[in-house]
Amino acid sequence: MTKKALITGLTGQDGSYLAELLLEKGYQVYGLVRRSSSSSFGRINHFADKINVISGDLLDQFSLMDAISESQPDEIYNLASQSYVPLSWTQPALTAEYTAIGVSRLLEAIRRCKADAKFYQASSSEVFGQPDESPQTERTAFRPRNPYGVAKAYAHWMTVNYRQQYDLYAGCGITYTHESPRRGAEFVFRKITRGAVMIKLGLQQELKLGNLDARRDWCHAKDAVRAMWMMMQAEQPDDYLIASGEAHSVRELVQCAFNCVGLNWEDYVSIDPAFYRPDEAVQLVGSVEKIKQQLGWEPLYSFERLVESMVEHDLKQLTTDNS
């Protein structure tokens, strides 16, 4: 019997990779898409004809109930949110509506329309904010330091509460920063790989960055969505950290990216205090012991391979665009 999955945030980085993975595994895939998102199908154009698109919105309870009733999914993956941290400060209420309250609406829609569906909630390492330990584990206290992290913490605990109160199969994946060639250019990893290529091709003279000593736990989005799927195949629902388990500095990232194009980064990178984040001193790095031991998951992409794959993609794309 063919499994069916419903994905919110289909047109985003994670949604597009997850849809590809599920299609490869023989799923019938449904994607919930806001009407205003019709122009942003770039990440799924190459397989859009294999997906069933349903119009809906996390702000609209009834559209979620209709989408679940129509698709009758075995698995539901909520990957939709306002996920750009700086924007959460300028639009805190909207961030809360989508990223926090939207999950309440979705959980309630599942409870009423398809209580036997398995539910994956995309949580985030931003819930830890300024953690009291490093690396973090599934037991580390939540101390979010921005509106996005606060909204994700609410969504996380609502998912846990619905699991306990209504016996739903619902689990949260606390994902750390994950990247890919489909990552938006406003995020620092893509800004750096693309910037190195732009400079190599003579399309840009310098790259302005913030704190080069800031350290992050970066993994590939393909590894992250594979973990999401594996969580939904487990016998019992649970919450897991999804990370690389390693911390790398922005300086390492810059050096690696510029090495890929044969340039000395110090000749082109300048520091702009405007790009510093207030929580830059905090080191977010996740322990992946639980997900390794219980589910057998581990990342397939090394940090270096991730950087190389993104530089190669940007080089190919920008060379084509400017030829």
Short mmCIF file of N, CA and C in Angstrom, two decimals, residues 215-289:
data_model
loop_
_atom_site.label_atom_id
_atom_site.label_comp_id
_atom_site.label_asym_id
_atom_site.label_seq_id
_atom_site.Cartn_x
_atom_site.Cartn_y
_atom_site.Cartn_z
N ARG A 215 30.98 30.54 16.06
CA ARG A 215 31.03 29.13 15.71
C ARG A 215 29.61 28.57 15.60
N ARG A 216 29.43 27.71 14.61
CA ARG A 216 28.12 27.13 14.34
C ARG A 216 28.25 25.63 14.09
N ASP A 217 27.12 24.94 14.28
CA ASP A 217 27.02 23.53 13.94
C ASP A 217 26.25 23.47 12.62
N TRP A 218 26.97 23.19 11.52
CA TRP A 218 26.36 23.17 10.19
C TRP A 218 26.31 21.75 9.64
N CYS A 219 25.15 21.37 9.08
CA CYS A 219 25.09 20.10 8.37
C CYS A 219 24.34 20.30 7.05
N HIS A 220 24.30 19.27 6.22
CA HIS A 220 23.63 19.36 4.93
C HIS A 220 22.13 19.12 5.10
N ALA A 221 21.33 19.88 4.37
CA ALA A 221 19.87 19.72 4.45
C ALA A 221 19.43 18.31 4.06
N LYS A 222 20.18 17.67 3.16
CA LYS A 222 19.83 16.29 2.77
C LYS A 222 19.96 15.34 3.96
N ASP A 223 20.99 15.55 4.78
CA ASP A 223 21.15 14.73 5.99
C ASP A 223 20.01 15.02 6.96
N ALA A 224 19.62 16.29 7.06
CA ALA A 224 18.56 16.67 8.00
C ALA A 224 17.22 16.04 7.63
N VAL A 225 16.85 16.09 6.35
CA VAL A 225 15.53 15.53 5.97
C VAL A 225 15.52 14.01 6.08
N ARG A 226 16.68 13.38 5.88
CA ARG A 226 16.76 11.93 6.07
C ARG A 226 16.50 11.57 7.53
N ALA A 227 16.99 12.41 8.44
CA ALA A 227 16.74 12.21 9.87
C ALA A 227 15.25 12.38 10.18
N MET A 228 14.63 13.37 9.56
CA MET A 228 13.19 13.60 9.76
C MET A 228 12.40 12.36 9.39
N TRP A 229 12.70 11.82 8.22
CA TRP A 229 11.98 10.63 7.74
C TRP A 229 12.22 9.44 8.68
N MET A 230 13.45 9.26 9.13
CA MET A 230 13.78 8.15 10.02
C MET A 230 13.04 8.27 11.35
N MET A 231 12.86 9.49 11.83
CA MET A 231 12.09 9.69 13.05
C MET A 231 10.66 9.18 12.91
N MET A 232 10.08 9.38 11.73
CA MET A 232 8.69 8.98 11.50
C MET A 232 8.55 7.47 11.26
N GLN A 233 9.68 6.76 11.11
CA GLN A 233 9.61 5.30 10.93
C GLN A 233 9.82 4.55 12.24
N ALA A 234 10.18 5.29 13.29
CA ALA A 234 10.43 4.65 14.59
C ALA A 234 9.13 4.12 15.18
N GLU A 235 9.26 3.11 16.05
CA GLU A 235 8.08 2.51 16.65
C GLU A 235 7.35 3.50 17.56
N GLN A 236 8.10 4.29 18.31
CA GLN A 236 7.52 5.27 19.23
C GLN A 236 7.98 6.68 18.86
N PRO A 237 7.10 7.67 19.00
CA PRO A 237 7.51 9.05 18.71
C PRO A 237 8.42 9.59 19.81
N ASP A 238 9.35 10.43 19.41
CA ASP A 238 10.26 11.03 20.39
C ASP A 238 10.84 12.30 19.78
N ASP A 239 11.64 13.01 20.56
CA ASP A 239 12.28 14.24 20.10
C ASP A 239 13.78 14.00 20.00
N TYR A 240 14.38 14.52 18.93
CA TYR A 240 15.80 14.29 18.68
C TYR A 240 16.49 15.56 18.20
N LEU A 241 17.77 15.69 18.56
CA LEU A 241 18.62 16.71 17.97
C LEU A 241 19.10 16.22 16.60
N ILE A 242 19.05 17.11 15.61
CA ILE A 242 19.56 16.82 14.27
C ILE A 242 20.67 17.82 13.99
N ALA A 243 21.90 17.35 13.98
CA ALA A 243 23.05 18.23 13.88
C ALA A 243 24.22 17.47 13.29
N SER A 244 25.35 18.16 13.14
CA SER A 244 26.57 17.48 12.69
C SER A 244 27.37 16.98 13.89
N GLY A 245 27.14 17.62 15.07
CA GLY A 245 27.92 17.27 16.25
C GLY A 245 29.27 17.96 16.29
N GLU A 246 29.52 18.86 15.30
CA GLU A 246 30.79 19.57 15.22
C GLU A 246 30.53 21.07 15.13
N ALA A 247 31.42 21.86 15.69
CA ALA A 247 31.32 23.31 15.57
C ALA A 247 32.47 23.82 14.70
N HIS A 248 32.14 24.69 13.77
CA HIS A 248 33.15 25.32 12.92
C HIS A 248 32.95 26.82 12.94
N SER A 249 34.05 27.56 12.87
CA SER A 249 33.96 29.02 12.89
C SER A 249 33.64 29.56 11.51
N VAL A 250 33.11 30.77 11.49
CA VAL A 250 32.87 31.45 10.21
C VAL A 250 34.19 31.61 9.47
N ARG A 251 35.28 31.81 10.22
CA ARG A 251 36.60 31.93 9.60
C ARG A 251 36.97 30.65 8.83
N GLU A 252 36.70 29.49 9.43
CA GLU A 252 36.96 28.22 8.75
C GLU A 252 36.14 28.10 7.48
N LEU A 253 34.89 28.52 7.57
CA LEU A 253 34.00 28.47 6.42
C LEU A 253 34.53 29.35 5.28
N VAL A 254 34.93 30.57 5.64
CA VAL A 254 35.46 31.51 4.65
C VAL A 254 36.72 30.94 4.00
N GLN A 255 37.63 30.44 4.82
CA GLN A 255 38.88 29.88 4.30
C GLN A 255 38.62 28.72 3.35
N CYS A 256 37.72 27.84 3.73
CA CYS A 256 37.40 26.67 2.92
C CYS A 256 36.77 27.09 1.59
N ALA A 257 35.83 28.04 1.65
CA ALA A 257 35.15 28.49 0.42
C ALA A 257 36.12 29.16 -0.54
N PHE A 258 36.99 30.02 -0.02
CA PHE A 258 37.94 30.71 -0.90
C PHE A 258 39.01 29.75 -1.42
N ASN A 259 39.38 28.76 -0.62
CA ASN A 259 40.31 27.73 -1.10
C ASN A 259 39.73 26.99 -2.30
N CYS A 260 38.41 26.77 -2.28
CA CYS A 260 37.76 26.04 -3.37
C CYS A 260 37.88 26.77 -4.70
N VAL A 261 38.01 28.11 -4.65
CA VAL A 261 38.14 28.88 -5.89
C VAL A 261 39.57 29.40 -6.09
N GLY A 262 40.49 28.92 -5.25
CA GLY A 262 41.90 29.25 -5.43
C GLY A 262 42.27 30.67 -5.07
N LEU A 263 41.60 31.24 -4.07
CA LEU A 263 41.90 32.61 -3.65
C LEU A 263 42.26 32.66 -2.17
N ASN A 264 43.05 33.68 -1.81
CA ASN A 264 43.37 33.92 -0.41
C ASN A 264 42.30 34.83 0.18
N TRP A 265 41.51 34.30 1.11
CA TRP A 265 40.36 35.04 1.63
C TRP A 265 40.73 36.37 2.27
N GLU A 266 41.91 36.44 2.86
CA GLU A 266 42.32 37.65 3.57
C GLU A 266 42.46 38.86 2.65
N ASP A 267 42.58 38.60 1.35
CA ASP A 267 42.69 39.69 0.39
C ASP A 267 41.33 40.31 0.04
N TYR A 268 40.27 39.66 0.42
CA TYR A 268 38.95 40.10 -0.06
C TYR A 268 37.89 40.29 1.03
N VAL A 269 38.12 39.76 2.21
CA VAL A 269 37.09 39.82 3.26
C VAL A 269 37.35 40.98 4.21
N SER A 270 36.31 41.76 4.47
CA SER A 270 36.41 42.86 5.44
C SER A 270 35.34 42.67 6.52
N ILE A 271 35.60 43.24 7.68
CA ILE A 271 34.71 43.08 8.83
C ILE A 271 33.81 44.31 8.96
N ASP A 272 32.50 44.06 9.07
CA ASP A 272 31.53 45.14 9.24
C ASP A 272 30.73 44.86 10.52
N PRO A 273 30.90 45.70 11.55
CA PRO A 273 30.19 45.48 12.82
C PRO A 273 28.66 45.38 12.66
N ALA A 274 28.14 45.92 11.57
CA ALA A 274 26.69 45.87 11.34
C ALA A 274 26.18 44.45 11.22
N PHE A 275 27.09 43.52 10.87
CA PHE A 275 26.68 42.13 10.68
C PHE A 275 26.85 41.28 11.95
N TYR A 276 27.30 41.91 13.03
CA TYR A 276 27.42 41.15 14.29
C TYR A 276 26.04 40.87 14.85
N ARG A 277 25.85 39.66 15.41
CA ARG A 277 24.60 39.34 16.08
C ARG A 277 24.81 39.47 17.59
N PRO A 278 23.77 39.84 18.33
CA PRO A 278 23.93 40.07 19.78
C PRO A 278 24.31 38.82 20.56
N ASP A 279 24.01 37.61 20.02
CA ASP A 279 24.31 36.38 20.75
C ASP A 279 25.49 35.63 20.15
N GLU A 280 26.38 36.38 19.49
CA GLU A 280 27.48 35.77 18.75
C GLU A 280 28.41 34.94 19.63
N ALA A 281 28.50 35.27 20.92
CA ALA A 281 29.43 34.56 21.80
C ALA A 281 28.94 33.16 22.15
N VAL A 282 27.66 32.91 21.92
CA VAL A 282 27.07 31.62 22.29
C VAL A 282 27.45 30.55 21.28
N GLN A 283 27.86 29.39 21.76
CA GLN A 283 28.21 28.30 20.85
C GLN A 283 27.09 27.26 20.85
N LEU A 284 26.40 27.18 19.74
CA LEU A 284 25.37 26.16 19.58
C LEU A 284 25.95 24.99 18.81
N VAL A 285 26.08 23.87 19.49
CA VAL A 285 26.55 22.63 18.84
C VAL A 285 25.79 21.48 19.49
N GLY A 286 25.28 20.60 18.65
CA GLY A 286 24.40 19.56 19.16
C GLY A 286 25.04 18.20 19.31
N SER A 287 24.71 17.52 20.37
CA SER A 287 25.11 16.12 20.54
C SER A 287 24.14 15.24 19.75
N VAL A 288 24.68 14.37 18.91
CA VAL A 288 23.82 13.50 18.10
C VAL A 288 23.86 12.05 18.59
N GLU A 289 24.25 11.87 19.85
CA GLU A 289 24.37 10.51 20.38
C GLU A 289 23.02 9.79 20.39
#
